[in-house]
Amino acid sequence: MRKVKTLLMNPPVSTKALYGKFAKGGSNQPPLSLCYIASYLLKYGKDVRILDAAKLNLSISEVKKEISEYSPDVVGFHTPTPYYNSVKILAAEIKADFPDILVVAGGAHFTDNPLEDLEKLHLDVIVVSEGEQTVLEIVEGLERHNKVDFLLDIVPDIQGVLYRKNGAVLQSSPRPLIEDIDTIPIPARHLLTPLQSYSISSVQYKRSPSAAVMTARGCPYRCTFCVSSVSKKKVRCHSIEYVMREVDDLIEKYGIKDITFIDDVMTINKKRTYSLCEELAKRKKKLVWSSNIRIGLVDKEMLRYMKESGCWMVLVGIESGNQEILNRVKKQIKLQQAEQLSNWCKEVGLMFHPSFIIGHPGETIETINQTINFANKLHTHFPLFTIMVPYPGTELWRTAEEYGAIDKSSYDCFSLGSENPPFIPHGLTKEILIEKRKEAYKKCYLSLPMITRHLRTIRSFEDIRRMLTAVKILRGL
């Protein structure tokens, strides 16, 4: 049995390409999905490395030099939709210069038409859905067989993959979701460039260094625009013991002082949320934290308990200030609930970071103005406004033509900061969407109540830094 070396790669996509004019405030997080896969391989004694070419700002030639020096048997790409073209270019280069390497890709992008993607890309295998067990089986298959025999005889029996065989593109049987996600070790962040050099969005952390943690997988909701609604519908939670082991690892090994919990529905289980807060409160002197939450899954009592345990901000998707739009995209919330949540956060002393989308199906100038006015009415601190991107696999990707024009010819514009939105609702233009996004930011951030709120929250240099970052972004719009 031969030793197989695996290189997991975050492709070289710049923050500027992902966030455009908002790059100064953009997130620069570690590729957690690769860190989970790496930790799972390490659990079984496999040889694995992570190359974050985006973070290291590597050119294609520099990536190929890294590959040549490590000489991996497998290269696996992390492939969200905005990374698609970078993966396409790199995979072709690897195929040309390193033909013996098995080239694999996985990610949320491959939920719509992976058969077509495998035909277009220079890939040997696409991993569909969760990758830990699948990648392990790929590595174990290559330990016993050469690449040709593996593709012919072994890969068809691996669940959750697409592959080539005798010129045809085939798909194996689906792989069930991992029920007990505690069986996956905590992410192998030690394989990355120094963790302290990463950061979440510059307006989303109070202290540095900061990090993101995921305490659960899955989302039961069906928002038509969200990739989380495509797969992993069943919510599976890490135990509190697992989460705190990861939190303590971040504090003790990396000196992390601020954590953002990035689950889609972290507060879905009230008892679990209180237990987590109880543990975080014990580390309050070392750590502050923030969290994604969902309207309808928190109450004022829970928010107060979160605040007392070190939480300083909550992030919530409101998406629109028009109820009909919210109903159309199946958000399953009411505007009154959003107002109530904003008021609760004000009362308990939590910063409120809502997100809104401009350019929904059925959107008009009037509904956009309603969203801007609604956002300005709330007690917010860092409202986020993005232009709608219908990602492959989502319901909106399939129905977009009913509501407007969508450009599916290239994925270069499928990033949240794109100045060339891929979806334009009927009756609107690209210029209108961009101008309204600019108007939303300036109207909210330059309002006297917003300025007053931020001045009242200044407690440290980091607070001033967040405010200056917001000012720089506004000046660049």
CSV table of C-alpha atoms in Angstrom, one decimal:
chain,number,residue,atom,x,y,z
A,1,MET,CA,0.0,0.0,0.0
A,2,ARG,CA,1.5,3.3,-1.1
A,3,LYS,CA,1.5,6.6,0.7
A,4,VAL,CA,-0.8,9.1,-0.8
A,5,LYS,CA,-0.3,12.9,-0.4
A,6,THR,CA,-3.3,15.2,-0.5
A,7,LEU,CA,-3.1,19.0,-1.2
A,8,LEU,CA,-6.3,20.8,-0.4
A,9,MET,CA,-6.4,24.2,-2.0
A,10,ASN,CA,-8.2,27.5,-1.7
A,11,PRO,CA,-7.9,29.0,-5.2
A,12,PRO,CA,-6.1,32.3,-5.7
A,13,VAL,CA,-9.1,34.7,-5.7
A,14,SER,CA,-8.4,38.1,-4.4
A,15,THR,CA,-10.5,40.0,-1.8
A,16,LYS,CA,-10.9,42.7,-4.5
A,17,ALA,CA,-12.5,40.2,-6.9
A,18,LEU,CA,-14.9,39.0,-4.2
A,19,TYR,CA,-15.9,42.3,-2.6
A,20,GLY,CA,-15.1,45.0,-5.2
A,21,LYS,CA,-15.4,48.5,-3.7
A,22,PHE,CA,-16.1,46.8,-0.3
A,23,ALA,CA,-12.8,45.0,-0.2
A,24,LYS,CA,-11.5,47.1,2.8
A,25,GLY,CA,-14.3,45.7,4.9
A,26,GLY,CA,-14.4,42.2,3.3
A,27,SER,CA,-14.0,39.0,5.2
A,28,ASN,CA,-10.7,37.1,5.0
A,29,GLN,CA,-11.6,33.9,6.8
A,30,PRO,CA,-9.8,30.6,6.7
A,31,PRO,CA,-11.3,27.9,4.4
A,32,LEU,CA,-13.0,26.0,7.2
A,33,SER,CA,-14.4,23.3,4.9
A,34,LEU,CA,-10.9,22.4,3.9
A,35,CYS,CA,-9.8,22.5,7.5
A,36,TYR,CA,-12.5,20.0,8.4
A,37,ILE,CA,-11.5,17.6,5.6
A,38,ALA,CA,-7.9,17.9,6.6
A,39,SER,CA,-8.6,17.1,10.2
A,40,TYR,CA,-10.6,14.1,9.1
A,41,LEU,CA,-7.7,12.8,7.0
A,42,LEU,CA,-5.3,13.4,9.8
A,43,LYS,CA,-7.5,11.4,12.1
A,44,TYR,CA,-6.8,8.4,9.9
A,45,GLY,CA,-3.1,9.1,9.6
A,46,LYS,CA,-3.1,10.5,6.1
A,47,ASP,CA,-0.5,13.0,4.7
A,48,VAL,CA,-2.3,16.2,4.0
A,49,ARG,CA,-1.5,19.9,3.5
A,50,ILE,CA,-3.6,23.0,2.9
A,51,LEU,CA,-2.6,25.7,0.4
A,52,ASP,CA,-4.5,28.9,0.8
A,53,ALA,CA,-3.5,30.5,-2.4
A,54,ALA,CA,-6.0,33.3,-1.9
A,55,LYS,CA,-4.6,34.3,1.4
A,56,LEU,CA,-1.0,34.0,0.2
A,57,ASN,CA,-1.9,36.0,-3.0
A,58,LEU,CA,-0.1,33.4,-5.2
A,59,SER,CA,0.1,33.5,-8.9
A,60,ILE,CA,-0.6,30.4,-11.0
A,61,SER,CA,3.1,29.8,-11.5
A,62,GLU,CA,3.7,30.1,-7.7
A,63,VAL,CA,0.8,27.6,-7.1
A,64,LYS,CA,2.5,25.2,-9.6
A,65,LYS,CA,5.8,25.6,-7.8
A,66,GLU,CA,4.1,24.6,-4.5
A,67,ILE,CA,2.6,21.6,-6.2
A,68,SER,CA,5.9,20.6,-7.6
A,69,GLU,CA,7.7,20.8,-4.3
A,70,TYR,CA,5.1,18.8,-2.3
A,71,SER,CA,4.4,16.4,-5.2
A,72,PRO,CA,0.8,15.4,-4.1
A,73,ASP,CA,-1.2,12.5,-5.5
A,74,VAL,CA,-4.5,14.4,-5.0
A,75,VAL,CA,-5.3,18.1,-5.4
A,76,GLY,CA,-8.7,19.1,-4.0
A,77,PHE,CA,-10.2,22.5,-4.7
A,78,HIS,CA,-12.7,24.5,-2.5
A,79,THR,CA,-15.2,25.8,-5.1
A,80,PRO,CA,-17.8,28.4,-4.2
A,81,THR,CA,-19.3,29.9,-7.3
A,82,PRO,CA,-17.1,33.0,-7.3
A,83,TYR,CA,-14.1,30.7,-7.4
A,84,TYR,CA,-15.3,28.7,-10.4
A,85,ASN,CA,-13.2,30.3,-13.1
A,86,SER,CA,-10.0,30.3,-11.0
A,87,VAL,CA,-10.5,26.5,-10.4
A,88,LYS,CA,-11.1,26.0,-14.1
A,89,ILE,CA,-7.8,27.7,-15.1
A,90,LEU,CA,-5.8,26.0,-12.3
A,91,ALA,CA,-7.2,22.5,-13.0
A,92,ALA,CA,-6.3,22.8,-16.7
A,93,GLU,CA,-2.7,23.9,-15.7
A,94,ILE,CA,-2.4,20.9,-13.3
A,95,LYS,CA,-3.7,18.5,-15.9
A,96,ALA,CA,-1.1,19.7,-18.4
A,97,ASP,CA,1.9,19.9,-16.1
A,98,PHE,CA,1.1,17.1,-13.6
A,99,PRO,CA,-1.0,14.5,-15.5
A,100,ASP,CA,-0.6,11.9,-12.7
A,101,ILE,CA,-2.4,14.0,-10.1
A,102,LEU,CA,-6.0,13.2,-9.4
A,103,VAL,CA,-7.8,16.6,-9.6
A,104,VAL,CA,-10.9,16.9,-7.3
A,105,ALA,CA,-13.3,19.7,-6.5
A,106,GLY,CA,-16.2,20.2,-4.2
A,107,GLY,CA,-18.3,23.0,-2.8
A,108,ALA,CA,-21.8,24.6,-2.9
A,109,HIS,CA,-21.4,25.4,-6.6
A,110,PHE,CA,-21.8,21.8,-7.6
A,111,THR,CA,-25.4,21.4,-6.5
A,112,ASP,CA,-27.1,22.5,-9.7
A,113,ASN,CA,-25.6,20.6,-12.6
A,114,PRO,CA,-22.4,18.8,-11.5
A,115,LEU,CA,-22.5,16.5,-14.6
A,116,GLU,CA,-22.2,19.5,-16.9
A,117,ASP,CA,-19.5,21.1,-14.6
A,118,LEU,CA,-17.4,17.9,-14.8
A,119,GLU,CA,-17.5,18.1,-18.5
A,120,LYS,CA,-16.5,21.7,-18.7
A,121,LEU,CA,-13.8,21.6,-16.0
A,122,HIS,CA,-10.5,19.7,-16.2
A,123,LEU,CA,-11.5,17.5,-13.2
A,124,ASP,CA,-11.3,13.8,-12.5
A,125,VAL,CA,-13.8,13.8,-9.6
A,126,ILE,CA,-16.4,16.2,-8.2
A,127,VAL,CA,-17.4,15.7,-4.5
A,128,VAL,CA,-21.1,16.4,-3.9
A,129,SER,CA,-22.3,17.5,-0.5
A,130,GLU,CA,-20.1,16.9,2.6
A,131,GLY,CA,-16.6,16.0,1.8
A,132,GLU,CA,-14.9,14.4,4.8
A,133,GLN,CA,-15.8,10.8,4.4
A,134,THR,CA,-15.7,11.0,0.6
A,135,VAL,CA,-12.3,12.4,0.4
A,136,LEU,CA,-11.0,9.8,2.9
A,137,GLU,CA,-12.3,7.0,0.7
A,138,ILE,CA,-10.7,8.6,-2.4
A,139,VAL,CA,-7.4,8.7,-0.6
A,140,GLU,CA,-7.7,5.1,0.6
A,141,GLY,CA,-8.6,4.0,-2.9
A,142,LEU,CA,-5.5,5.6,-4.4
A,143,GLU,CA,-3.4,3.9,-1.7
A,144,ARG,CA,-4.2,0.6,-3.2
A,145,HIS,CA,-4.6,1.4,-6.9
A,146,ASN,CA,-3.0,3.6,-9.5
A,147,LYS,CA,-5.0,6.5,-10.9
A,148,VAL,CA,-6.2,4.7,-14.0
A,149,ASP,CA,-7.5,1.7,-12.2
A,150,PHE,CA,-8.9,3.8,-9.4
A,151,LEU,CA,-11.1,5.8,-11.9
A,152,LEU,CA,-12.1,2.6,-13.8
A,153,ASP,CA,-12.9,0.3,-10.9
A,154,ILE,CA,-12.9,2.0,-7.5
A,155,VAL,CA,-14.5,5.4,-7.7
A,156,PRO,CA,-17.9,4.1,-8.9
A,157,ASP,CA,-18.3,2.5,-5.5
A,158,ILE,CA,-17.6,5.7,-3.6
A,159,GLN,CA,-20.8,7.5,-2.6
A,160,GLY,CA,-21.3,11.1,-3.4
A,161,VAL,CA,-19.1,11.6,-6.4
A,162,LEU,CA,-19.2,12.4,-10.1
A,163,TYR,CA,-16.4,10.9,-12.3
A,164,ARG,CA,-15.3,10.1,-15.8
A,165,LYS,CA,-15.2,6.5,-17.1
A,166,ASN,CA,-14.5,5.6,-20.7
A,167,GLY,CA,-15.3,9.1,-21.9
A,168,ALA,CA,-18.6,9.2,-20.1
A,169,VAL,CA,-19.5,11.4,-17.1
A,170,LEU,CA,-21.2,9.3,-14.4
A,171,GLN,CA,-22.6,9.9,-10.9
A,172,SER,CA,-22.4,7.5,-8.0
A,173,SER,CA,-25.2,7.0,-5.4
A,174,PRO,CA,-25.7,9.9,-2.9
A,175,ARG,CA,-23.8,9.9,0.3
A,176,PRO,CA,-25.9,10.3,3.5
A,177,LEU,CA,-25.1,13.2,5.7
A,178,ILE,CA,-22.8,12.6,8.6
A,179,GLU,CA,-25.2,12.2,11.5
A,180,ASP,CA,-22.7,12.6,14.4
A,181,ILE,CA,-20.6,15.5,13.3
A,182,ASP,CA,-18.6,15.3,16.6
A,183,THR,CA,-16.7,12.4,14.8
A,184,ILE,CA,-15.0,15.1,12.7
A,185,PRO,CA,-12.1,16.5,14.7
A,186,ILE,CA,-11.9,20.3,15.2
A,187,PRO,CA,-10.7,22.1,12.1
A,188,ALA,CA,-7.0,21.7,11.3
A,189,ARG,CA,-6.2,25.4,11.4
A,190,HIS,CA,-2.6,24.6,12.2
A,191,LEU,CA,-2.1,23.7,8.5
A,192,LEU,CA,-2.8,27.2,7.4
A,193,THR,CA,-0.6,30.3,7.3
A,194,PRO,CA,-0.6,31.9,10.8
A,195,LEU,CA,-4.2,32.0,11.9
A,196,GLN,CA,-3.7,35.4,13.4
A,197,SER,CA,-3.3,36.9,10.0
A,198,TYR,CA,-6.8,36.0,9.0
A,199,SER,CA,-9.9,38.0,10.0
A,200,ILE,CA,-13.6,38.1,9.7
A,201,SER,CA,-15.2,41.2,8.1
A,202,SER,CA,-13.5,44.3,9.6
A,203,VAL,CA,-16.8,45.6,11.0
A,204,GLN,CA,-17.6,42.2,12.6
A,205,TYR,CA,-15.0,41.9,15.2
A,206,LYS,CA,-14.4,43.9,18.4
A,207,ARG,CA,-11.0,42.6,19.3
A,208,SER,CA,-8.2,41.0,17.3
A,209,PRO,CA,-7.2,38.4,16.5
A,210,SER,CA,-10.6,37.0,15.6
A,211,ALA,CA,-11.9,33.7,14.2
A,212,ALA,CA,-15.1,32.1,12.9
A,213,VAL,CA,-16.6,28.9,14.5
A,214,MET,CA,-19.4,26.7,13.2
A,215,THR,CA,-21.3,24.9,16.0
A,216,ALA,CA,-23.8,23.1,13.7
A,217,ARG,CA,-24.5,22.1,10.1
A,218,GLY,CA,-27.7,22.5,8.1
A,219,CYS,CA,-30.7,24.8,7.8
A,220,PRO,CA,-34.3,23.8,7.7
A,221,TYR,CA,-35.5,26.9,6.0
A,222,ARG,CA,-36.2,27.3,2.3
A,223,CYS,CA,-35.1,30.8,1.2
A,224,THR,CA,-35.2,30.8,-2.6
A,225,PHE,CA,-31.8,32.7,-3.0
A,226,CYS,CA,-29.7,30.9,-0.4
A,227,VAL,CA,-27.3,28.1,-1.0
A,228,SER,CA,-27.9,26.7,2.5
A,229,SER,CA,-31.4,25.8,1.4
A,230,VAL,CA,-30.0,23.5,-1.4
A,231,SER,CA,-28.4,20.7,0.7
A,232,LYS,CA,-27.8,19.8,4.3
A,233,LYS,CA,-31.4,20.6,5.2
A,234,LYS,CA,-31.2,18.5,8.4
A,235,VAL,CA,-29.6,20.4,11.3
A,236,ARG,CA,-26.9,18.5,13.1
A,237,CYS,CA,-25.3,20.1,16.1
A,238,HIS,CA,-21.9,19.7,17.7
A,239,SER,CA,-22.0,18.9,21.4
A,240,ILE,CA,-21.2,21.8,23.7
A,241,GLU,CA,-18.1,19.9,24.8
A,242,TYR,CA,-16.9,19.8,21.2
A,243,VAL,CA,-17.6,23.5,20.6
A,244,MET,CA,-15.8,24.5,23.8
A,245,ARG,CA,-12.8,22.3,23.0
A,246,GLU,CA,-12.5,24.3,19.7
A,247,VAL,CA,-13.0,27.6,21.4
A,248,ASP,CA,-10.4,26.8,24.0
A,249,ASP,CA,-8.0,25.7,21.3
A,250,LEU,CA,-8.4,29.0,19.6
A,251,ILE,CA,-7.8,30.9,22.8
A,252,GLU,CA,-4.9,28.9,24.0
A,253,LYS,CA,-3.0,28.1,20.8
A,254,TYR,CA,-3.7,31.2,18.7
A,255,GLY,CA,-4.6,33.9,21.2
A,256,ILE,CA,-8.0,34.5,19.7
A,257,LYS,CA,-10.0,37.2,21.5
A,258,ASP,CA,-13.2,37.5,19.4
A,259,ILE,CA,-15.2,34.7,17.8
A,260,THR,CA,-18.1,34.9,15.4
A,261,PHE,CA,-20.4,31.9,15.3
A,262,ILE,CA,-21.4,31.4,11.6
A,263,ASP,CA,-24.1,28.7,11.9
A,264,ASP,CA,-27.2,29.4,9.9
A,265,VAL,CA,-29.4,28.6,12.9
A,266,MET,CA,-27.2,28.6,16.0
A,267,THR,CA,-30.1,29.4,18.4
A,268,ILE,CA,-32.5,26.8,16.9
A,269,ASN,CA,-32.3,24.8,20.2
A,270,LYS,CA,-33.0,27.0,23.1
A,271,LYS,CA,-31.6,24.7,25.8
A,272,ARG,CA,-28.4,24.2,23.8
A,273,THR,CA,-28.0,27.9,23.3
A,274,TYR,CA,-28.3,28.6,27.0
A,275,SER,CA,-25.8,25.8,27.8
A,276,LEU,CA,-23.3,27.3,25.2
A,277,CYS,CA,-23.7,30.8,26.7
A,278,GLU,CA,-23.1,29.4,30.2
A,279,GLU,CA,-19.7,28.0,29.0
A,280,LEU,CA,-18.8,31.1,27.1
A,281,ALA,CA,-19.5,33.2,30.2
A,282,LYS,CA,-16.7,31.3,32.0
A,283,ARG,CA,-14.3,32.7,29.4
A,284,LYS,CA,-15.7,36.2,29.4
A,285,LYS,CA,-12.5,37.8,30.5
A,286,LYS,CA,-10.6,36.3,27.6
A,287,LEU,CA,-13.2,36.3,24.8
A,288,VAL,CA,-16.0,38.3,23.3
A,289,TRP,CA,-18.2,36.9,20.6
A,290,SER,CA,-20.9,37.6,18.1
A,291,SER,CA,-23.3,35.3,16.2
A,292,ASN,CA,-25.6,34.8,13.3
A,293,ILE,CA,-29.2,34.5,14.5
A,294,ARG,CA,-32.5,34.1,12.8
A,295,ILE,CA,-35.7,36.1,13.4
A,296,GLY,CA,-38.2,33.8,15.3
A,297,LEU,CA,-35.5,31.7,17.0
A,298,VAL,CA,-34.6,34.2,19.7
A,299,ASP,CA,-36.4,36.2,22.4
A,300,LYS,CA,-35.4,39.1,24.6
A,301,GLU,CA,-34.5,36.8,27.5
A,302,MET,CA,-32.1,34.8,25.3
A,303,LEU,CA,-30.5,38.0,23.9
A,304,ARG,CA,-30.0,39.3,27.4
A,305,TYR,CA,-28.3,36.0,28.4
A,306,MET,CA,-26.1,36.1,25.3
A,307,LYS,CA,-25.1,39.7,26.2
A,308,GLU,CA,-24.2,38.7,29.7
A,309,SER,CA,-22.0,35.8,28.5
A,310,GLY,CA,-19.9,38.1,26.3
A,311,CYS,CA,-21.8,38.5,23.1
A,312,TRP,CA,-21.5,42.1,21.7
A,313,MET,CA,-23.3,41.9,18.3
A,314,VAL,CA,-25.8,39.7,16.5
A,315,LEU,CA,-26.0,39.3,12.7
A,316,VAL,CA,-29.4,38.7,11.1
A,317,GLY,CA,-30.8,38.4,7.6
A,318,ILE,CA,-33.8,40.6,7.1
A,319,GLU,CA,-33.3,40.9,3.3
A,320,SER,CA,-36.2,43.3,2.4
A,321,GLY,CA,-38.4,46.0,3.8
A,322,ASN,CA,-41.3,44.8,1.8
A,323,GLN,CA,-43.5,42.0,3.1
A,324,GLU,CA,-44.6,40.8,-0.3
A,325,ILE,CA,-41.0,40.4,-1.4
A,326,LEU,CA,-40.2,38.5,1.8
A,327,ASN,CA,-43.1,36.1,1.1
A,328,ARG,CA,-42.0,35.6,-2.5
A,329,VAL,CA,-38.5,34.6,-1.5
A,330,LYS,CA,-39.9,32.3,1.3
A,331,LYS,CA,-38.0,34.1,4.1
A,332,GLN,CA,-40.7,33.1,6.6
A,333,ILE,CA,-40.4,36.2,8.7
A,334,LYS,CA,-42.6,39.3,9.3
A,335,LEU,CA,-41.3,42.9,9.2
A,336,GLN,CA,-42.8,43.4,12.7
A,337,GLN,CA,-40.6,40.7,14.0
A,338,ALA,CA,-37.5,42.4,12.6
A,339,GLU,CA,-38.5,45.7,14.3
A,340,GLN,CA,-39.1,43.8,17.6
A,341,LEU,CA,-35.7,42.2,17.4
A,342,SER,CA,-34.0,45.5,16.7
A,343,ASN,CA,-35.7,47.0,19.8
A,344,TRP,CA,-34.8,44.0,22.0
A,345,CYS,CA,-31.1,44.4,21.0
A,346,LYS,CA,-31.2,48.1,21.9
A,347,GLU,CA,-32.8,47.3,25.2
A,348,VAL,CA,-30.2,44.6,26.2
A,349,GLY,CA,-27.2,46.5,24.8
A,350,LEU,CA,-26.3,44.3,21.7
A,351,MET,CA,-25.1,45.8,18.4
A,352,PHE,CA,-27.5,44.9,15.6
A,353,HIS,CA,-26.0,44.0,12.2
A,354,PRO,CA,-28.8,43.2,9.7
A,355,SER,CA,-28.3,42.3,6.0
A,356,PHE,CA,-30.5,43.4,3.2
A,357,ILE,CA,-30.7,42.5,-0.5
A,358,ILE,CA,-31.5,44.8,-3.4
A,359,GLY,CA,-32.8,43.3,-6.6
A,360,HIS,CA,-35.1,40.5,-5.4
A,361,PRO,CA,-37.5,38.9,-7.9
A,362,GLY,CA,-40.4,41.3,-8.3
A,363,GLU,CA,-38.3,44.2,-7.0
A,364,THR,CA,-39.2,47.8,-8.1
A,365,ILE,CA,-37.8,51.2,-7.2
A,366,GLU,CA,-40.6,51.5,-4.7
A,367,THR,CA,-39.8,48.3,-2.9
A,368,ILE,CA,-36.1,49.1,-2.8
A,369,ASN,CA,-36.9,52.5,-1.3
A,370,GLN,CA,-39.1,50.7,1.3
A,371,THR,CA,-36.1,48.5,2.2
A,372,ILE,CA,-33.8,51.5,2.6
A,373,ASN,CA,-36.3,53.4,4.7
A,374,PHE,CA,-37.0,50.3,6.8
A,375,ALA,CA,-33.3,49.7,7.4
A,376,ASN,CA,-32.9,53.4,8.4
A,377,LYS,CA,-35.8,53.1,10.8
A,378,LEU,CA,-34.2,50.2,12.8
A,379,HIS,CA,-31.7,50.6,15.6
A,380,THR,CA,-28.8,49.2,13.5
A,381,HIS,CA,-25.0,49.6,13.7
A,382,PHE,CA,-23.6,47.9,10.6
A,383,PRO,CA,-26.4,47.3,8.1
A,384,LEU,CA,-25.2,45.4,5.0
A,385,PHE,CA,-26.7,45.9,1.5
A,386,THR,CA,-25.9,43.6,-1.3
A,387,ILE,CA,-27.3,43.1,-4.8
A,388,MET,CA,-29.1,39.8,-5.5
A,389,VAL,CA,-27.0,36.9,-6.8
A,390,PRO,CA,-29.0,33.8,-7.8
A,391,TYR,CA,-26.4,31.1,-7.1
A,392,PRO,CA,-26.5,27.7,-8.9
A,393,GLY,CA,-28.7,25.2,-7.2
A,394,THR,CA,-31.0,27.6,-5.6
A,395,GLU,CA,-34.7,28.0,-6.4
A,396,LEU,CA,-34.0,31.5,-7.7
A,397,TRP,CA,-31.4,30.2,-10.1
A,398,ARG,CA,-34.0,28.0,-11.7
A,399,THR,CA,-36.8,30.6,-11.8
A,400,ALA,CA,-34.9,33.9,-12.4
A,401,GLU,CA,-36.0,34.2,-16.0
A,402,GLU,CA,-39.6,34.6,-14.8
A,403,TYR,CA,-38.6,37.8,-13.0
A,404,GLY,CA,-35.9,39.3,-15.1
A,405,ALA,CA,-32.7,38.8,-17.0
A,406,ILE,CA,-29.9,36.6,-15.7
A,407,ASP,CA,-26.5,36.1,-17.2
A,408,LYS,CA,-25.4,32.5,-16.7
A,409,SER,CA,-22.6,32.7,-19.3
A,410,SER,CA,-19.8,33.4,-16.8
A,411,TYR,CA,-19.4,33.3,-13.0
A,412,ASP,CA,-17.0,36.3,-12.8
A,413,CYS,CA,-19.9,38.5,-11.7
A,414,PHE,CA,-21.3,36.1,-9.1
A,415,SER,CA,-19.7,37.8,-6.1
A,416,LEU,CA,-21.4,40.0,-3.6
A,417,GLY,CA,-19.3,43.0,-4.5
A,418,SER,CA,-19.7,42.8,-8.3
A,419,GLU,CA,-20.3,46.0,-10.2
A,420,ASN,CA,-21.9,43.8,-12.9
A,421,PRO,CA,-24.9,42.1,-11.2
A,422,PRO,CA,-25.9,38.8,-13.0
A,423,PHE,CA,-29.6,39.2,-12.3
A,424,ILE,CA,-31.6,42.3,-13.3
A,425,PRO,CA,-35.3,42.3,-12.3
A,426,HIS,CA,-37.9,43.4,-14.9
A,427,GLY,CA,-38.2,47.2,-15.0
A,428,LEU,CA,-34.8,47.8,-13.4
A,429,THR,CA,-31.2,48.3,-14.7
A,430,LYS,CA,-27.8,47.5,-13.5
A,431,GLU,CA,-27.2,51.2,-13.0
A,432,ILE,CA,-30.3,51.5,-10.9
A,433,LEU,CA,-29.3,48.6,-8.6
A,434,ILE,CA,-25.8,49.9,-8.1
A,435,GLU,CA,-27.0,53.5,-7.4
A,436,LYS,CA,-29.6,52.3,-5.0
A,437,ARG,CA,-27.0,50.2,-3.1
A,438,LYS,CA,-24.9,53.4,-2.8
A,439,GLU,CA,-27.9,55.4,-1.7
A,440,ALA,CA,-28.8,52.7,1.0
A,441,TYR,CA,-25.3,52.9,2.5
A,442,LYS,CA,-25.1,56.6,2.6
A,443,LYS,CA,-28.6,57.2,3.8
A,444,CYS,CA,-28.1,54.8,6.7
A,445,TYR,CA,-24.5,55.3,7.7
A,446,LEU,CA,-24.6,59.1,7.4
A,447,SER,CA,-27.8,59.6,9.4
A,448,LEU,CA,-27.5,61.4,12.7
A,449,PRO,CA,-29.0,58.6,14.7
A,450,MET,CA,-26.4,56.1,13.2
A,451,ILE,CA,-23.5,58.4,13.9
A,452,THR,CA,-24.7,59.1,17.4
A,453,ARG,CA,-25.1,55.3,18.1
A,454,HIS,CA,-21.5,54.7,17.0
A,455,LEU,CA,-20.0,57.5,19.0
A,456,ARG,CA,-21.7,56.2,22.1
A,457,THR,CA,-20.2,52.7,21.7
A,458,ILE,CA,-16.5,53.8,21.4
A,459,ARG,CA,-14.6,52.0,24.1
A,460,SER,CA,-11.3,51.1,22.4
A,461,PHE,CA,-9.1,51.7,19.4
A,462,GLU,CA,-10.8,48.7,17.7
A,463,ASP,CA,-14.1,50.6,17.9
A,464,ILE,CA,-12.5,53.6,16.2
A,465,ARG,CA,-10.9,51.4,13.6
A,466,ARG,CA,-14.3,49.9,12.7
A,467,MET,CA,-15.8,53.3,12.3
A,468,LEU,CA,-12.9,54.5,10.1
A,469,THR,CA,-13.2,51.4,7.9
A,470,ALA,CA,-16.9,52.2,7.3
A,471,VAL,CA,-16.0,55.8,6.4
A,472,LYS,CA,-13.3,54.6,3.9
A,473,ILE,CA,-15.8,52.3,2.2
A,474,LEU,CA,-18.4,55.0,2.0
A,475,ARG,CA,-15.9,57.4,0.4
A,476,GLY,CA,-15.1,54.8,-2.2
A,477,LEU,CA,-18.7,54.2,-3.3
